[in-house]
Short mmCIF file of C-alpha atoms in Angstrom, two decimals:
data_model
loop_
_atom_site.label_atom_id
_atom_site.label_comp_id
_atom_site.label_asym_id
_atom_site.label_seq_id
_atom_site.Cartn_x
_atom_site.Cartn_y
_atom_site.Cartn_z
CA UNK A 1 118.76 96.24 -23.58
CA UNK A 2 119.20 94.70 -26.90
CA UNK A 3 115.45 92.78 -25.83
CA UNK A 4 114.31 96.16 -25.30
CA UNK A 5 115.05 97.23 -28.99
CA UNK A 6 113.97 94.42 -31.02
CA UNK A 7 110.60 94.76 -32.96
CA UNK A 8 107.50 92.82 -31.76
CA UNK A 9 106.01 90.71 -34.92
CA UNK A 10 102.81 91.18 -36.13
CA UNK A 11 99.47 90.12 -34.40
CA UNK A 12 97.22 88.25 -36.47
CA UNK A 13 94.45 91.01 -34.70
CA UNK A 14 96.86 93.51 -36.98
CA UNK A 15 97.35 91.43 -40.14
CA UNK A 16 93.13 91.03 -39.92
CA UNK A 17 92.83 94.78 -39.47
CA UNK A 18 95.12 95.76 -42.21
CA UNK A 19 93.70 92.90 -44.81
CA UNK A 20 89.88 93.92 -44.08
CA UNK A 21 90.99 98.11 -44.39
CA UNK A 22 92.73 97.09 -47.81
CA UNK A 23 89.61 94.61 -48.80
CA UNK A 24 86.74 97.38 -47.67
CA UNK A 25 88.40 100.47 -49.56
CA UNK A 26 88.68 97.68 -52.83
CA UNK A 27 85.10 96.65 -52.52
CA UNK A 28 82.95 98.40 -50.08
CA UNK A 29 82.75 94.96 -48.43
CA UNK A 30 84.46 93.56 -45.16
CA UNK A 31 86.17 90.41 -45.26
CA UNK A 32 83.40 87.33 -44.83
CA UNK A 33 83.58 85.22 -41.75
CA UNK A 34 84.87 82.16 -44.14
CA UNK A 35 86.97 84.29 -45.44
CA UNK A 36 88.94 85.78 -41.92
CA UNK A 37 89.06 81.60 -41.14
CA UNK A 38 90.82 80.73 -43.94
CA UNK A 39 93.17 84.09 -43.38
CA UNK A 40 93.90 83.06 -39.92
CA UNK A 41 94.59 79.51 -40.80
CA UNK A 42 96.67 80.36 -43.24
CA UNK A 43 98.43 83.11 -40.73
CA UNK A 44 99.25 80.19 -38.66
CA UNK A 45 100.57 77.87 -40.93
CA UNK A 46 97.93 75.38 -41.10
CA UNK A 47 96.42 73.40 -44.65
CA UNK A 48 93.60 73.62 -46.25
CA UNK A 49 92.23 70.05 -44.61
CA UNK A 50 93.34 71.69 -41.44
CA UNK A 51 91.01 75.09 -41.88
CA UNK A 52 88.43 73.15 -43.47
CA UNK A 53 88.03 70.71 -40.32
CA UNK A 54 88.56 73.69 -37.69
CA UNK A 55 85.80 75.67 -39.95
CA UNK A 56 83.76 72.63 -40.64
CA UNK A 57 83.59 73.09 -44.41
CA UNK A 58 84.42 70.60 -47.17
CA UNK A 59 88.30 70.57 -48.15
CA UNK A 60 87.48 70.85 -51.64
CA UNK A 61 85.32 74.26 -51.19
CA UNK A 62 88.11 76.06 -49.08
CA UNK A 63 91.43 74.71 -51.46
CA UNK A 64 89.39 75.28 -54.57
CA UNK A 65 86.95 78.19 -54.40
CA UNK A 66 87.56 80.19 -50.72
CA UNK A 67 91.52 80.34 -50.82
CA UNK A 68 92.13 81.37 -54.25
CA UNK A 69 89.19 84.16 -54.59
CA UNK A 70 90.61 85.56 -50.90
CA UNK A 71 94.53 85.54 -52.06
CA UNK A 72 92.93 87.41 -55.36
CA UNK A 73 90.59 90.09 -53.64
CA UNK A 74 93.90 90.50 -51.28
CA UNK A 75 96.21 90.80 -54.15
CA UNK A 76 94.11 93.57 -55.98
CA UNK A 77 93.19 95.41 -52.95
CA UNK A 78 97.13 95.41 -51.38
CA UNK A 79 98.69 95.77 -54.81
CA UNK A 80 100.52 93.10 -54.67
CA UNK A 81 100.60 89.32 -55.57
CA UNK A 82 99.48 87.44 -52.40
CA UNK A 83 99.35 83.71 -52.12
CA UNK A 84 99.06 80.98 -48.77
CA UNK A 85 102.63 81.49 -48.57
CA UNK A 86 104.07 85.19 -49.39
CA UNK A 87 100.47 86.53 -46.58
CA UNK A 88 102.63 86.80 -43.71
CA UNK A 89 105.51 89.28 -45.90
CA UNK A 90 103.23 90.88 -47.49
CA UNK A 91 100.57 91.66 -44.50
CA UNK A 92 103.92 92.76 -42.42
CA UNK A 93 105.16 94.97 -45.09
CA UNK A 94 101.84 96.77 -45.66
CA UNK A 95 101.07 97.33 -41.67
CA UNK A 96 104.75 98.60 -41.24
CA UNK A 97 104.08 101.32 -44.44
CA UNK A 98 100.98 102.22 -42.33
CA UNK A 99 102.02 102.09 -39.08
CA UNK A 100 104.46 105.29 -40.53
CA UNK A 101 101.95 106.71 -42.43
CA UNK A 102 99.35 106.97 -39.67
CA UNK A 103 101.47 107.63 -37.14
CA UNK A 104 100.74 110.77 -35.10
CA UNK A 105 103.05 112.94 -32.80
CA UNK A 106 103.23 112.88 -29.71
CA UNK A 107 100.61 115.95 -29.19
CA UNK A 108 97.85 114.44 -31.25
CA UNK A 109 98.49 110.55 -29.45
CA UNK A 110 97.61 112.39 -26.33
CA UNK A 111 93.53 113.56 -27.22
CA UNK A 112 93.33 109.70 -28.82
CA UNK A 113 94.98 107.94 -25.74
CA UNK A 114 93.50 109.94 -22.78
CA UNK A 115 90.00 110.34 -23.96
CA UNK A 116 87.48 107.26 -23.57
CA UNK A 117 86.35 107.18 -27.74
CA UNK A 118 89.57 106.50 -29.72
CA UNK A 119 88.60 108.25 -33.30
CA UNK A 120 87.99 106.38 -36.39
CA UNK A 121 90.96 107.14 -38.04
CA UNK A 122 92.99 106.20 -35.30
CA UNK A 123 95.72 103.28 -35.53
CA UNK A 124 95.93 102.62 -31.58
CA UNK A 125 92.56 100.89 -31.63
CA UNK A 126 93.23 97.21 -31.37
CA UNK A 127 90.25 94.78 -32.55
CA UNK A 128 88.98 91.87 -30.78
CA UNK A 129 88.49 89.59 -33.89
CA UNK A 130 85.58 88.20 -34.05
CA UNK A 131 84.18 90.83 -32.28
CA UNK A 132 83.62 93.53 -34.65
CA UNK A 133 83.29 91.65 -37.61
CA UNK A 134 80.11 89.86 -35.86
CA UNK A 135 79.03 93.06 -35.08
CA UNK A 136 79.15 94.42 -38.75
CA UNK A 137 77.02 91.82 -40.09
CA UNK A 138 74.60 92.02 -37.21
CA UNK A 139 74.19 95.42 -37.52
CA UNK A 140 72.79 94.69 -41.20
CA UNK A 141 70.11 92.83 -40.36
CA UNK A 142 66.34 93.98 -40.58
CA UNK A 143 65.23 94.12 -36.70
CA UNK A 144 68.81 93.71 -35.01
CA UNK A 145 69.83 94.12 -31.34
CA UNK A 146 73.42 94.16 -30.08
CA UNK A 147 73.84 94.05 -26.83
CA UNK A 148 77.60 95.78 -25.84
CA UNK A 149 78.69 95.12 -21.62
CA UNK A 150 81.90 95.99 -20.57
CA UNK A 151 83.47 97.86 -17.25
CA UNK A 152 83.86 101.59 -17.48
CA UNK A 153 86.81 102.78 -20.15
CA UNK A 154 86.94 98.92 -21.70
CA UNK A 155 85.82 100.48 -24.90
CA UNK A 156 82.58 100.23 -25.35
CA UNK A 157 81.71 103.30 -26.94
CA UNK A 158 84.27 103.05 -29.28
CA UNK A 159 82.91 99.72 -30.55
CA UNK A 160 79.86 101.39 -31.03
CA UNK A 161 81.29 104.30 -32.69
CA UNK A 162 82.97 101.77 -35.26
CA UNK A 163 79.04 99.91 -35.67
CA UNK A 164 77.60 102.92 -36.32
CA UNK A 165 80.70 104.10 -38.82
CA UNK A 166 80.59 100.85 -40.76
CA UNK A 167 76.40 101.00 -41.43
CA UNK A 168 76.64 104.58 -42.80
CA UNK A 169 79.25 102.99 -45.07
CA UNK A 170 76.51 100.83 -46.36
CA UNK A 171 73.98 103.58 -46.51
CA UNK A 172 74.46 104.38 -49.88
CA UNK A 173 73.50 101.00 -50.44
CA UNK A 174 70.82 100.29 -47.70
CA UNK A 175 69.33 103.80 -46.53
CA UNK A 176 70.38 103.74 -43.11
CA UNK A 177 69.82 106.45 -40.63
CA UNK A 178 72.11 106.62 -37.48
CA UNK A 179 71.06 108.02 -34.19
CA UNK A 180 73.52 108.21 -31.18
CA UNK A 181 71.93 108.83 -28.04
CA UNK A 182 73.91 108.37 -24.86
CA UNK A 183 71.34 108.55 -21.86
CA UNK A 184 74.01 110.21 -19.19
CA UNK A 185 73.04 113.47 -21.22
CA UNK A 186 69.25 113.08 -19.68
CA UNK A 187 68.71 116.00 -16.75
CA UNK A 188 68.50 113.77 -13.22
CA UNK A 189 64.81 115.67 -13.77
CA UNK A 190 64.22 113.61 -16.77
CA UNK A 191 64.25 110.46 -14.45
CA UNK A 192 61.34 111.87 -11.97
CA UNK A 193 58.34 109.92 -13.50
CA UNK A 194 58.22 107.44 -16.91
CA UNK A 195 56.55 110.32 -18.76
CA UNK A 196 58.85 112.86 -18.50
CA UNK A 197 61.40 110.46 -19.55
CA UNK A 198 59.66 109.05 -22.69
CA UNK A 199 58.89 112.29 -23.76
CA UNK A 200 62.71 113.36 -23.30
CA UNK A 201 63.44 110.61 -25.45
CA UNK A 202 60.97 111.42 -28.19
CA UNK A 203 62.13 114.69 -28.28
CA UNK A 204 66.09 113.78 -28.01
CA UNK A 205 65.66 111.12 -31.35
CA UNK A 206 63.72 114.06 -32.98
CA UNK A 207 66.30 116.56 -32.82
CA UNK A 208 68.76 114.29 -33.99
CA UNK A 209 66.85 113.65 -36.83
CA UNK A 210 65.70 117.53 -36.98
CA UNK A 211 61.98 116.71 -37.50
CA UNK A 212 60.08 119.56 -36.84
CA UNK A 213 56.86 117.23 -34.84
CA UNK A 214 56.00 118.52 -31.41
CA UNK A 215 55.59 116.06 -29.10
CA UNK A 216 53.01 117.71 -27.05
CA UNK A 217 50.59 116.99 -30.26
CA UNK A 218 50.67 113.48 -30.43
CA UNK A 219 51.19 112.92 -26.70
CA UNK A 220 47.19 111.63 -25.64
CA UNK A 221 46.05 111.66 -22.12
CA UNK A 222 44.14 108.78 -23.23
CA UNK A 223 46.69 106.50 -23.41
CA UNK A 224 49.83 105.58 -20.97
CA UNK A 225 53.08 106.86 -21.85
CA UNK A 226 54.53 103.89 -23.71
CA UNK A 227 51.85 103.88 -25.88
CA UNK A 228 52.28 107.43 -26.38
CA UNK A 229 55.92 106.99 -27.24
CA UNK A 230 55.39 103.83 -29.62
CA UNK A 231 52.89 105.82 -31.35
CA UNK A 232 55.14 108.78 -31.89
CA UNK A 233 57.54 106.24 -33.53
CA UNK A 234 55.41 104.82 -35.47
CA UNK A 235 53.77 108.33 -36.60
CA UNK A 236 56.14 110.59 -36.70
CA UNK A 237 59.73 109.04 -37.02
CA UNK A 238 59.61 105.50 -38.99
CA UNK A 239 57.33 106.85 -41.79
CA UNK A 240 59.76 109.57 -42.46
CA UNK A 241 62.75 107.96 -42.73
CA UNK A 242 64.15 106.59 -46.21
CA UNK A 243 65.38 103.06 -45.17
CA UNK A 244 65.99 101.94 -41.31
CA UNK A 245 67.00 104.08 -38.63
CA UNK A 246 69.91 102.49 -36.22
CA UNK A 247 69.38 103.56 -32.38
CA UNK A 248 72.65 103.26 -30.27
CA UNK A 249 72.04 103.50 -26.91
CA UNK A 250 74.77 104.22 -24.83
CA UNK A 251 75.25 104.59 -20.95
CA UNK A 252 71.99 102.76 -20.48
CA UNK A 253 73.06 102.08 -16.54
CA UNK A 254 71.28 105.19 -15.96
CA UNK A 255 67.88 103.88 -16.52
CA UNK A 256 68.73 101.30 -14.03
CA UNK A 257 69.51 104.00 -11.17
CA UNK A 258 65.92 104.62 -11.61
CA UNK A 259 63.88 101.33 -11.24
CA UNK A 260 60.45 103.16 -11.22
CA UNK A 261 61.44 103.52 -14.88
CA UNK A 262 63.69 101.29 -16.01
CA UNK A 263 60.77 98.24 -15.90
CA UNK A 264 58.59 100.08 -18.11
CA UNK A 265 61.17 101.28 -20.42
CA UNK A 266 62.95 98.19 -20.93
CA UNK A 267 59.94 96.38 -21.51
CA UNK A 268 59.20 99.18 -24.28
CA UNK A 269 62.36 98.01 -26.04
CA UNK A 270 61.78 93.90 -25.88
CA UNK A 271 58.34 95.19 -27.25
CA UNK A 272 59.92 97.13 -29.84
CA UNK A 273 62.04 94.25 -30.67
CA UNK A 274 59.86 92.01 -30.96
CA UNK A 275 57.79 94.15 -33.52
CA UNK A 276 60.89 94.56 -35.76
CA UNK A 277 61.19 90.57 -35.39
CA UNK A 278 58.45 88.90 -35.81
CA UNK A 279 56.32 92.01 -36.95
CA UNK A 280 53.29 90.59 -34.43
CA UNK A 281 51.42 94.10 -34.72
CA UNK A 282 51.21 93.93 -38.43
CA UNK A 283 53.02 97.11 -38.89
CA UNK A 284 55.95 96.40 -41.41
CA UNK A 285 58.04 100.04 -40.46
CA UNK A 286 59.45 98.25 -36.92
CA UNK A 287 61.34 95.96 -39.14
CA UNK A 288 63.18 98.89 -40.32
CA UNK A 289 64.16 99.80 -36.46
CA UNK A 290 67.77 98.11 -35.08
CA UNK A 291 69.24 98.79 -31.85
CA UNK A 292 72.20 99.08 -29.74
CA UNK A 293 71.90 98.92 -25.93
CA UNK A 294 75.53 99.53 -24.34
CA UNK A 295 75.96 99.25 -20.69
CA UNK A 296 78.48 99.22 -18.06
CA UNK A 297 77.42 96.37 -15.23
CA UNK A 298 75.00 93.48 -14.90
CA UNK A 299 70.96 93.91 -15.52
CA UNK A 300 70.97 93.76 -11.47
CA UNK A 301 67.20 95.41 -11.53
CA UNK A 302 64.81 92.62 -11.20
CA UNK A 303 63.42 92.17 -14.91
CA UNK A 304 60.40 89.73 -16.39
CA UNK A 305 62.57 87.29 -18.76
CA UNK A 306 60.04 87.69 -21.05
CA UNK A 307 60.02 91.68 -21.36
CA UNK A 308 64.07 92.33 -20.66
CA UNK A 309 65.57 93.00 -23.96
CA UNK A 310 68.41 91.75 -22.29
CA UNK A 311 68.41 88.22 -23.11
CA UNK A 312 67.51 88.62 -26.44
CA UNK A 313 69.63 89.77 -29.58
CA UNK A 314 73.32 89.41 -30.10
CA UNK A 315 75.53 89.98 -26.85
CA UNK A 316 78.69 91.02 -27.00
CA UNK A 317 80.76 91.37 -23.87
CA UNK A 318 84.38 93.06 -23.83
CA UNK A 319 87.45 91.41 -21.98
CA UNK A 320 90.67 92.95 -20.86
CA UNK A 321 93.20 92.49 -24.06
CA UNK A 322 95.31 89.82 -24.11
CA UNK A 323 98.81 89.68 -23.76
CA UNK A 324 99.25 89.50 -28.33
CA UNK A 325 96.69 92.18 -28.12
CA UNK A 326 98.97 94.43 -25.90
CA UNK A 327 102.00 93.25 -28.04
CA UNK A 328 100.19 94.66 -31.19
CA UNK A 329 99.55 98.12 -29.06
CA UNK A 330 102.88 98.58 -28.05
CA UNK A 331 103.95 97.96 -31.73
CA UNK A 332 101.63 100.63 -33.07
CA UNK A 333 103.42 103.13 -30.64
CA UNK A 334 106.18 101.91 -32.28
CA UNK A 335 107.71 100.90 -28.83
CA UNK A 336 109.87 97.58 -28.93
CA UNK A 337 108.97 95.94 -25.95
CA UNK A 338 109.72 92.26 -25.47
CA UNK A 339 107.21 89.77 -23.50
CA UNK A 340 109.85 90.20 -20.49
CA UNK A 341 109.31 93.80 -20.91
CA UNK A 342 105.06 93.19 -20.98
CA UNK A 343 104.66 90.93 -18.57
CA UNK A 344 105.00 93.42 -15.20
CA UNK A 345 102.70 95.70 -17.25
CA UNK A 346 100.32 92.79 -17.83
CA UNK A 347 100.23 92.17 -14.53
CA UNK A 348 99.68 95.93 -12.88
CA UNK A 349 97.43 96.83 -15.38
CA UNK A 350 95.49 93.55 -16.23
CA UNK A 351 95.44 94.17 -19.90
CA UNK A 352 92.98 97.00 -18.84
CA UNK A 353 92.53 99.13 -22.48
CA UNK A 354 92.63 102.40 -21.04
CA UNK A 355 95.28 101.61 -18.38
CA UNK A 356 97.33 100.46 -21.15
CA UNK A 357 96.53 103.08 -23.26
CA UNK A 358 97.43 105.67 -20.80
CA UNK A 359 101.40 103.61 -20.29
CA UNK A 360 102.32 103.55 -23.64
CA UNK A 361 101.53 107.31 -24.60
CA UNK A 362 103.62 108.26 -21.81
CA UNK A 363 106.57 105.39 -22.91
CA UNK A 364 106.26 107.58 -26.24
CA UNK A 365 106.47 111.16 -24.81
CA UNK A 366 109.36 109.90 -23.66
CA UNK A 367 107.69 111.67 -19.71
CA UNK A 368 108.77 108.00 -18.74
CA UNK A 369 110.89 104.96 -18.52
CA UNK A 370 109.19 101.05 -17.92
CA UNK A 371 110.88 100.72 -14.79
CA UNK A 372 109.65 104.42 -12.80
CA UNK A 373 106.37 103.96 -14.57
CA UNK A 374 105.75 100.71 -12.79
CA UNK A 375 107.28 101.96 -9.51
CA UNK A 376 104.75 105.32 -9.17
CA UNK A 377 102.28 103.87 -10.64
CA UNK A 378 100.09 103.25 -7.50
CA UNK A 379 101.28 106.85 -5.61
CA UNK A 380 99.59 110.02 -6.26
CA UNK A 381 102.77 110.87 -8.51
CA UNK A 382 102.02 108.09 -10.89
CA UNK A 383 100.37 108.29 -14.41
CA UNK A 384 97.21 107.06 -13.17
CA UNK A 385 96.49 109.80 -10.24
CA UNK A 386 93.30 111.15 -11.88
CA UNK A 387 91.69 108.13 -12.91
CA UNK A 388 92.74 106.41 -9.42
CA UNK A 389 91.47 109.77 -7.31
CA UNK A 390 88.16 109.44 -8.98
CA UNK A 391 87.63 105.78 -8.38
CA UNK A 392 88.27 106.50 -4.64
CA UNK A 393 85.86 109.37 -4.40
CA UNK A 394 83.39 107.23 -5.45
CA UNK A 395 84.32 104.38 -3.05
CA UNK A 396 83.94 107.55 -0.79
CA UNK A 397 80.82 108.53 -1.72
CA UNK A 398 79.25 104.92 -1.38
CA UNK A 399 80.20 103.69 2.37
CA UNK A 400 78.80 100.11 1.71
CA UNK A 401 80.62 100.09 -2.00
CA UNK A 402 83.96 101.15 0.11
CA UNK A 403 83.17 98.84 2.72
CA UNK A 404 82.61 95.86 0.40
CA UNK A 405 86.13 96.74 -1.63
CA UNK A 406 88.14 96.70 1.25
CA UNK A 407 87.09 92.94 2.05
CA UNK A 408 88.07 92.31 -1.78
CA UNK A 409 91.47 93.87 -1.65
CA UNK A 410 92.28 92.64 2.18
CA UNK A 411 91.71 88.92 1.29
CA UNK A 412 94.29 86.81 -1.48
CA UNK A 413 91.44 84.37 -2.93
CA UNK A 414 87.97 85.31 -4.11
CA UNK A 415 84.91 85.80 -2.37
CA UNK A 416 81.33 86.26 -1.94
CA UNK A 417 80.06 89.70 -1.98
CA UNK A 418 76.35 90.89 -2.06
CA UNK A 419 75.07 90.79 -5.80
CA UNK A 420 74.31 94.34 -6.16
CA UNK A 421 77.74 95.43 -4.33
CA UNK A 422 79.38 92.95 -6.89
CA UNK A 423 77.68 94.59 -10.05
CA UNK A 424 78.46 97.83 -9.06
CA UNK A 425 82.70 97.50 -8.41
CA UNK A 426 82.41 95.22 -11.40
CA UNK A 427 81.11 98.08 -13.82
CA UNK A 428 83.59 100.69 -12.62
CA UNK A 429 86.29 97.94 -13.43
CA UNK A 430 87.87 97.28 -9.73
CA UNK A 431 86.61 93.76 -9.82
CA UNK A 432 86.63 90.74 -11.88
CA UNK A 433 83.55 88.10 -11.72
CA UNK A 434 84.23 84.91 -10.94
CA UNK A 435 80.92 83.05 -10.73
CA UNK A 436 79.43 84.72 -7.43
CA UNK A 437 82.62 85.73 -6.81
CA UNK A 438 84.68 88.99 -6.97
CA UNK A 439 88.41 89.38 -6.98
CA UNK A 440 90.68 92.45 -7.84
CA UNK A 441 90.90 92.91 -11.01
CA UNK A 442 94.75 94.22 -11.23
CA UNK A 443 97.42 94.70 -9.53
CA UNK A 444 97.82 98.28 -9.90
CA UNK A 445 94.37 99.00 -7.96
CA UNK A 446 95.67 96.13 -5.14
CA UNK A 447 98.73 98.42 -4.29
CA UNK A 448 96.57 101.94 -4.44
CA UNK A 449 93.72 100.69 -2.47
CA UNK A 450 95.44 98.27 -0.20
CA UNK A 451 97.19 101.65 1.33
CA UNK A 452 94.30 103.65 1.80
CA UNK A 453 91.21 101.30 2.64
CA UNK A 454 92.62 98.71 4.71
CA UNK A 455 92.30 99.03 8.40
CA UNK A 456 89.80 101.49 8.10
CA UNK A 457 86.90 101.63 10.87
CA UNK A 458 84.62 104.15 9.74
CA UNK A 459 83.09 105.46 6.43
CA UNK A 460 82.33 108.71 6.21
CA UNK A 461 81.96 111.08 3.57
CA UNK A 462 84.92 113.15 4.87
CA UNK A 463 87.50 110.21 5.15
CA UNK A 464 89.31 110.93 2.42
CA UNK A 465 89.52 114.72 2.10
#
């Protein structure tokens, strides 16, 4: 018990997040990649020869000029004197103050925790340093393109969210417009033929902009639809901008439902891309264009290397949190949980960010103790009834998906699936990739399918009504 109630310390992923908040309301600036080096080395005890070698800078230019202007900037911005030695108290103190201050009850946690976009303001979202950081100076670059993959509920979105939140930041500063568009909001009509859907694009980045062009006058039979839709960019939304316009793109998977489409409109991106670039049409407004493409699986649609905007740009792919990562998580719940306690969580869950999520609001509520929660979790009394009901309709509504899961969860090692069945389990988050192989990805969905796949003969679309 006493394990139970003793405090988790502080992640360095927490100690980052707190410094850079502190830093960024200081100085409208995030913390510098040199900078969050020498923080972490110094978070872990190491010298300045020791950061300088991991970092590959000289000794003298971290010990001299690096360390002292970071413990200054960190001293003014936390209020407080902050040296190599006091970081760790003084980082501790000031996440413990917020931790209070943020803290929401129990009725609020729940439209943060059980929603897939955690807010902004939100102290349950956990960073995966370097991650974001890249991302923010990516996204300030003339001509960028990040490239977000994850499984479904891995946070993806929410990533995004943050992008987009830390470039209107700078838009005092830059004149940065920022567009949202996720493409699952597209009518299954928009997907009939590549017009319609370019033209429901045009017309879904002008009404977030509110530009009053209609598309039908600058749509020309003359020329093919990507043509058509370049030109509208470059005539109607680029020249009216003040400064760059950032595209997010989210839910792009889609576009690849649809391969009639998807070739033509992914090679409109790459071209797009390319313009902003290396500016090879001569027109300098695509250099003011930057892109986000987030997706949920592997490009599995066959794509020309030299036209997918999907090996180009900065990739960023999400992973299951780690086991400090859910240690920081359960401490912003304020739940004391020891490893012991985390490691059968760890295990059933996989370090899944929603799953975990999901555990630790109910821990909070109080609805539940560690050792039930773990016991139902896999029943259709558990926690994770909804999300595990609508996982198996869609097994159900795929035969060959269904089909290709049970082999996964009735074998202990990996194996060899068909690519495209592989993808597809791997986006919805059932799977893990290993090479060209697939294994489950938790425990938690080995117990729930195990009982209600295995054995079975026939797949039908009634089988599990």
């Amino acid at each position: 018990m006493e394990d139970y109630l003793r405090e988790p310390p502080l992640s360095f992923e927490m100690a980052l997040s707190v410094a850079d908040e502190a830093v960024f309301s200081q100085t409208s600036r995030h913390l510098k990649n040199i900078e969050v080096a020498v923080l972490q080395g110094a978070w872990l005890g190491q010298s300045y020869d020791e950061i300088a070698d991991r970092v590959g800078y000289a000794p003298e230019y971290i010990k001299h000029d690096v360390g002292p202007k970071l413990w200054k900037i960190l001293s003014a911005s936390l209020g407080e004197k902050v040296s190599k030695t006091t970081l760790i108290a003084v980082l501790s103190q000031k996440a413990k103050t917020e931790t209070v201050k943020r803290a929401s009850p129990p009725i609020t946690v729940i439209s943060e925790s059980l929603t897939n976009v955690i807010p902004l303001d939100s102290s349950f979202y956990i960073d995966r340093y370097p991650v974001e950081h890249r991302c923010y100076e990516e996204i300030m670059r003339p001509g960028a393109l990040i490239r977000i993959k994850a499984p479904r509920k891995m946070g993806k979105t929410s990533l995004m969210v943050r992008i987009l939140a830390h470039a209107q930041q700078q838009s005092e500063k830059n004149a940065l417009t920022v567009i949202p568009l996720s493409l699952q909001r597209a009518d299954k009509a928009a997907f009939s033929d590549l017009d319609r859907f370019l033209r429901w694009f045009c017309y879904a980045v002008s009404r977030k902009l509110q530009t009053p062009h209609k598309i039908d006058d600058y749509w020309s039979d003359t020329f093919g639809s990507k043509s058509n839709c370049t030109a509208f960019f470059e005539d109607c939304i680029l020249p009216d901008l003040e400064g760059s316009l950032i595209l997010a793109l989210d839910q792009v998977d889609e576009v690849f439902l649809h391969p009639e489409i998807a070739d033509d409109f992914f090679t409109l991106l790459r071209s797009w891309y390319e313009e902003a670039a290396y500016g090879a049409s001569g027109n300098p407004l695509w250099q003011n264009l930057r892109l986000i493409i987030v997706h949920s699986t592997e490009v599995y649609i066959p794509l020309d290397i030299n036209k997918s905007p999907f090996n180009v740009g900065f990739a960023i792919e999400l992973h299951p949190f780690t086991l400090e990562q859910v240690q920081d998580l359960a401490h912003r719940y304020r739940l004391s949980l020891s490893e012991q306690d985390l490691l059968p969580l760890m295990d059933l869950m996989g370090g899944h960010p929603y799953l975990t999520q999901q555990a630790f609001y109910h821990l909070t509520s109080q609805s539940l103790t560690l050792e039930p929660l773990i016991q139902t979790s896999a029943t259709d009394e558990g926690i994770y009834h909804h999300h595990l009901h609508r996982l198996l309709q869609s097994l159900q509504e795929n035969p060959m998906l269904g089909q290709a899961y049970e082999q996964v969860i009735n074998v202990s090692t990996p194996i060899e699936l068909d690519q495209l069945l592989a993808f597809k389990l791997h986006s919805m988050g059932l799977v893990t990739l290993q090479g060209n192989q697939v294994k489950v990805s938790c425990e938690l969905y080995q117990r729930y399918f195990s009982d209600r796949l295995s054995g079975r003969t026939e797949w039908g679309k009634n089988d599990f009504m």
